Short mmCIF file of C-alpha atoms in Angstrom, two decimals:
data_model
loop_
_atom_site.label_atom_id
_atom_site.label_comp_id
_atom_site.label_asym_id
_atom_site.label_seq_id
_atom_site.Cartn_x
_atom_site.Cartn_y
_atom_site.Cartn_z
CA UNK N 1 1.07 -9.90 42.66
CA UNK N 2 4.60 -10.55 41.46
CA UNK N 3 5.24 -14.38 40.13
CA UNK N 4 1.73 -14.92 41.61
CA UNK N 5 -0.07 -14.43 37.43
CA UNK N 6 -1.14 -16.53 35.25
CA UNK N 7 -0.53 -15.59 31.53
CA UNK N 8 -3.59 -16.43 29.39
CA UNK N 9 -4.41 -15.89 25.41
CA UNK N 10 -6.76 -17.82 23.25
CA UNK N 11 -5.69 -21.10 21.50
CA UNK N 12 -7.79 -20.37 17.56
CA UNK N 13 -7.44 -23.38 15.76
CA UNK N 14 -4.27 -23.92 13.62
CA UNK N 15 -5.24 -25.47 10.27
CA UNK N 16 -2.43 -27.57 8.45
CA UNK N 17 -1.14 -26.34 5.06
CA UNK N 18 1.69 -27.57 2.57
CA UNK N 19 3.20 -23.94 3.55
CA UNK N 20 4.68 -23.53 -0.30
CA UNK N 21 1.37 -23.59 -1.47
CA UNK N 22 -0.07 -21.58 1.49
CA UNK N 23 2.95 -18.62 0.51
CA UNK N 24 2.55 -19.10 -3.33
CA UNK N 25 -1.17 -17.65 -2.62
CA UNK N 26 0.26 -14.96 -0.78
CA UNK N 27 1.83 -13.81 -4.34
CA UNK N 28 -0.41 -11.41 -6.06
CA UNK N 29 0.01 -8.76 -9.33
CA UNK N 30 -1.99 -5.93 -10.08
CA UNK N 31 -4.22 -5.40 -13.66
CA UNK N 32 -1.28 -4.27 -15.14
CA UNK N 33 0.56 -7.25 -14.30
CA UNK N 34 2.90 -6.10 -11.64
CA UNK N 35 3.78 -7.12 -8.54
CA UNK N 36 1.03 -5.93 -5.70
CA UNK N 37 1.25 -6.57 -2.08
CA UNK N 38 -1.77 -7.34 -0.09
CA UNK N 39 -2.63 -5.78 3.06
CA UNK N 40 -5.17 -7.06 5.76
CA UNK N 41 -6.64 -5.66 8.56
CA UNK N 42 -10.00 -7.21 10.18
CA UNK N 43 -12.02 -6.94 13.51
CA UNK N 44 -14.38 -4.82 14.90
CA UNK N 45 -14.03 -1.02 13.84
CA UNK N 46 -14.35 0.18 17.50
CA UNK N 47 -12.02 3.59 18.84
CA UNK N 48 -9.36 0.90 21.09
CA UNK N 49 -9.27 -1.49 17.59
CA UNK N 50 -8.12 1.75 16.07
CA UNK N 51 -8.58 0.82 11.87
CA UNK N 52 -8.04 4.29 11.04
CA UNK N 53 -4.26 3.80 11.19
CA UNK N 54 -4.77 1.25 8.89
CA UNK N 55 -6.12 3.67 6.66
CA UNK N 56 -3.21 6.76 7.56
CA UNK N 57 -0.39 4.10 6.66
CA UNK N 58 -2.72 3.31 3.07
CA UNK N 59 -2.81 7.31 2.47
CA UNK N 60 1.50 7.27 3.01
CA UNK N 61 2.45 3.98 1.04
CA UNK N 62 -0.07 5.98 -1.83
CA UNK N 63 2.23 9.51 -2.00
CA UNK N 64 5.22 6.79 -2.15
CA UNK N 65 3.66 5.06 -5.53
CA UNK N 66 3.74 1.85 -3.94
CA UNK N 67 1.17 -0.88 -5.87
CA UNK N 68 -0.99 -2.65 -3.04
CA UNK N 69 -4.53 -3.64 -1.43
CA UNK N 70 -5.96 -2.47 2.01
CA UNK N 71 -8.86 -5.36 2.60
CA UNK N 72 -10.76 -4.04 5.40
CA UNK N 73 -12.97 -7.05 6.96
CA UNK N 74 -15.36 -6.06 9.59
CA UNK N 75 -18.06 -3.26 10.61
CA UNK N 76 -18.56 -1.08 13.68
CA UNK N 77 -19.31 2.52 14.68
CA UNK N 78 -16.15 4.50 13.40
CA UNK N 79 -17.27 2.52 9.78
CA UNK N 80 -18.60 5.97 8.35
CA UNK N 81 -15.19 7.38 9.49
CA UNK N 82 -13.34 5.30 7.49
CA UNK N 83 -15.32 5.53 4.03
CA UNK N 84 -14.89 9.46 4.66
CA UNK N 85 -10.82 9.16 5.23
CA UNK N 86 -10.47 6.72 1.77
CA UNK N 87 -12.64 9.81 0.21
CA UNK N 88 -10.60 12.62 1.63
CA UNK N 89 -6.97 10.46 1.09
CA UNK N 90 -7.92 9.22 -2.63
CA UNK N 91 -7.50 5.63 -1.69
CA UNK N 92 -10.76 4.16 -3.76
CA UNK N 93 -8.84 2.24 -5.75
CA UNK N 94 -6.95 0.41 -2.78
CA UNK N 95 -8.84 -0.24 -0.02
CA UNK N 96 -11.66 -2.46 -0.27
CA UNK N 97 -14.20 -3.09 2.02
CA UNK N 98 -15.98 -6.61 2.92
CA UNK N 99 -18.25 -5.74 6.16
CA UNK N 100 -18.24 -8.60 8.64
CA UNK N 101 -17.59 -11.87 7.71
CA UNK N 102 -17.62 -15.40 9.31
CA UNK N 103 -14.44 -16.97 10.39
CA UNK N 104 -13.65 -19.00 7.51
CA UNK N 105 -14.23 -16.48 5.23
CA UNK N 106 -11.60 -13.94 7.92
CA UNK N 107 -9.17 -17.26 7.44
CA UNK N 108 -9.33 -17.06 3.55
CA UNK N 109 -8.21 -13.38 3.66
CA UNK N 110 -5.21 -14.21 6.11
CA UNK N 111 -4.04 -17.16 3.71
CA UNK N 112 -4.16 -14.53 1.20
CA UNK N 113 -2.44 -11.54 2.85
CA UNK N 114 1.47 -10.64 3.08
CA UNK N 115 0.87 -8.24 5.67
CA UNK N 116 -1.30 -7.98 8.78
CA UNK N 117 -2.16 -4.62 10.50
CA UNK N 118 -2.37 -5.75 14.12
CA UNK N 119 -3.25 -1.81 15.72
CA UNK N 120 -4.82 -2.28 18.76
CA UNK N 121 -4.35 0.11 21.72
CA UNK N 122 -4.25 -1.10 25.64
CA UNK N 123 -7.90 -1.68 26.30
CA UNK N 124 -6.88 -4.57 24.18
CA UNK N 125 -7.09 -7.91 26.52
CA UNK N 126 -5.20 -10.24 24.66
CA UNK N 127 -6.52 -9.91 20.89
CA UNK N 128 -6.75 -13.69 19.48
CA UNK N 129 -6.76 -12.16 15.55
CA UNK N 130 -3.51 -12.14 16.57
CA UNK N 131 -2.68 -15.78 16.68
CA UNK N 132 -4.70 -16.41 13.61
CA UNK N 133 -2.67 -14.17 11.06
CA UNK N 134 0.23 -15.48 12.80
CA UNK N 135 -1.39 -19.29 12.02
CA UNK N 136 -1.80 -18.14 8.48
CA UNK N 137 1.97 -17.44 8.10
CA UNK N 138 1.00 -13.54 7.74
CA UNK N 139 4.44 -10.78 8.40
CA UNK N 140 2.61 -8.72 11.08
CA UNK N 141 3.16 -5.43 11.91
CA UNK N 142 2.07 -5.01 15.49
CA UNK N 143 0.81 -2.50 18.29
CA UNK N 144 3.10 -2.40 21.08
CA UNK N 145 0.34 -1.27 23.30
CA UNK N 146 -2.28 -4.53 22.39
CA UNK N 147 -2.33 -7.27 25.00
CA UNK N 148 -0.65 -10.44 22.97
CA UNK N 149 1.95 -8.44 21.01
CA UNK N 150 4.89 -8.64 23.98
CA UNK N 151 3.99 -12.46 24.27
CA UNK N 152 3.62 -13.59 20.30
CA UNK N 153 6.08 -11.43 18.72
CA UNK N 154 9.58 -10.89 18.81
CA UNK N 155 10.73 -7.79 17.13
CA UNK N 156 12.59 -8.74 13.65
CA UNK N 157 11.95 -12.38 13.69
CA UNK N 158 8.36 -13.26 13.57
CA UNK N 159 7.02 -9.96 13.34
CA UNK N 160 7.47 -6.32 13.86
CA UNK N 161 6.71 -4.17 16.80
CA UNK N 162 5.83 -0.59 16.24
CA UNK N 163 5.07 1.98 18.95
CA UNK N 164 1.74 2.38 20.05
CA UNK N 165 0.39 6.37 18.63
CA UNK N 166 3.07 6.37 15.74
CA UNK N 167 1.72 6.72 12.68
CA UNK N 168 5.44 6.84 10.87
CA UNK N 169 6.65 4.16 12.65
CA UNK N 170 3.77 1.55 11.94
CA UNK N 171 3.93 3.00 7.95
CA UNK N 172 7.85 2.59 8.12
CA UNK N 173 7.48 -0.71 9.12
CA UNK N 174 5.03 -2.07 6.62
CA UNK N 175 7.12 -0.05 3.88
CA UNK N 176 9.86 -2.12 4.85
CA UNK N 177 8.35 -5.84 4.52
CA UNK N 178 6.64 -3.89 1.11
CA UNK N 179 10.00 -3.71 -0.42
CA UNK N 180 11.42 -6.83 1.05
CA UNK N 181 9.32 -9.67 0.10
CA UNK N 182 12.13 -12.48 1.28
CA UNK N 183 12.28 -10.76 4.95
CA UNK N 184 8.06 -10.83 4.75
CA UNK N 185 8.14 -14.64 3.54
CA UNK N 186 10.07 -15.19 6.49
CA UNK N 187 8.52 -13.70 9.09
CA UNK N 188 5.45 -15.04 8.31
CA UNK N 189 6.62 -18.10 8.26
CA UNK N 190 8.57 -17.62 11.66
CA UNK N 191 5.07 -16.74 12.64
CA UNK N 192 3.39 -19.86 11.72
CA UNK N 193 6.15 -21.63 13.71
CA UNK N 194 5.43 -19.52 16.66
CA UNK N 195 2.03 -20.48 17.16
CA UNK N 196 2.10 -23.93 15.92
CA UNK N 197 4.66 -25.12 18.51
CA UNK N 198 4.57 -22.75 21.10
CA UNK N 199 1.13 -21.51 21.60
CA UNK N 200 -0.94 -24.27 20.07
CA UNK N 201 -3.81 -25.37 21.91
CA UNK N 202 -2.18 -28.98 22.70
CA UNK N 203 1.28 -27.02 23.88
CA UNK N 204 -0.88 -24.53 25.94
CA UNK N 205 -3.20 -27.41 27.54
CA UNK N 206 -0.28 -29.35 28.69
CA UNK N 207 2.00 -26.60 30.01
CA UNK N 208 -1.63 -25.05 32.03
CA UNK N 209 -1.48 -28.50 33.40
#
């Protein structure tokens, strides 16, 4: 029905942060003291959620001798699947798994994170995990197939867009904001914008209206 739909999303709450402090968190080193990027991806591990590309981009940024952290938060049926692929891949030392865990504890790990693997596929609604790394000033690399991405992020400002099914493009992407950590800063912080004045639940509630 052409100019007859309503757009709708979810409106998470947006917490307030001095955002130097929130981005000094975001800075992280590894045991030997070096500089070490953190990586986030959490929700349900279900086939349209698709985590294993989270795990596929972990195995490339590895072979390149790139120092980072793959926190997986969340459980689901494809969780033996993923233990098997950080086995076969090597990645034991860089991806860490926390099981499910209750939103603040999902908000602590987005405060924390440079990067946020957004991977969904089309069965994907809308896909409100969006908004909230977005709220926590994560750089997100994004599906282009998942429900919010067209809406929330604009390719190169607050975010990047990768095509949906390729594995080299999402991995090119995150190696990018991995060796760029001004153009990551940024972008998260174009994110935070985003959602605080554009998609907050105030903006949204008035513009419904």
């Amino acid at each position: 029905y052409p100019e007859k739909k309503f757009q709708w999303g979810y409106f998470p709450e947006v917490k307030e942060y001095n955002l130097e402090s929130l981005f000094f968190r975001k800075r992280h080193v590894d045991e030997k003291g070096n500089p070490q990027v953190r990586i986030l991806w959490a929700g349900r591990f279900l086939k349209l959620k698709h985590p294993e590309y989270a795990i596929k981009i972990a195995s490339y940024l590895k072979k390149k001798g790139i120092s980072f952290q793959l926190d997986m938060v969340g459980g689901g049926e494809l969780e033996d699947k993923l233990h098997r692929m950080v086995e076969k891949y090597g990645l034991q030392e860089q991806v860490v798994f926390y099981g499910f865990q209750p939103p603040k504890n999902v908000r602590g790990f987005m405060e924390e994170a440079d990067i946020f693997l957004f991977t969904s596929d089309y069965l994907e609604g809308w896909g409100a995990v969006l908004n909230e790394a977005m709220a926590n000033g994560c750089a997100v690399v994004a599906s282009s197939a998942a429900g919010s991405t067209p809406y929330l992020i604009k390719h190169n400002q607050n975010g990047l867009i990768y095509k949906y099914g390729n594995y080299k493009n999402a991995y090119k992407a995150v190696k990018e904001l991995l060796t760029d950590k001004d153009k990551s800063e940024k972008l998260g912080n174009n994110a935070r914008n985003t959602i605080e004045k554009e998609y907050g639940s105030k903006v949204e509630a008035e513009r419904f209206v």
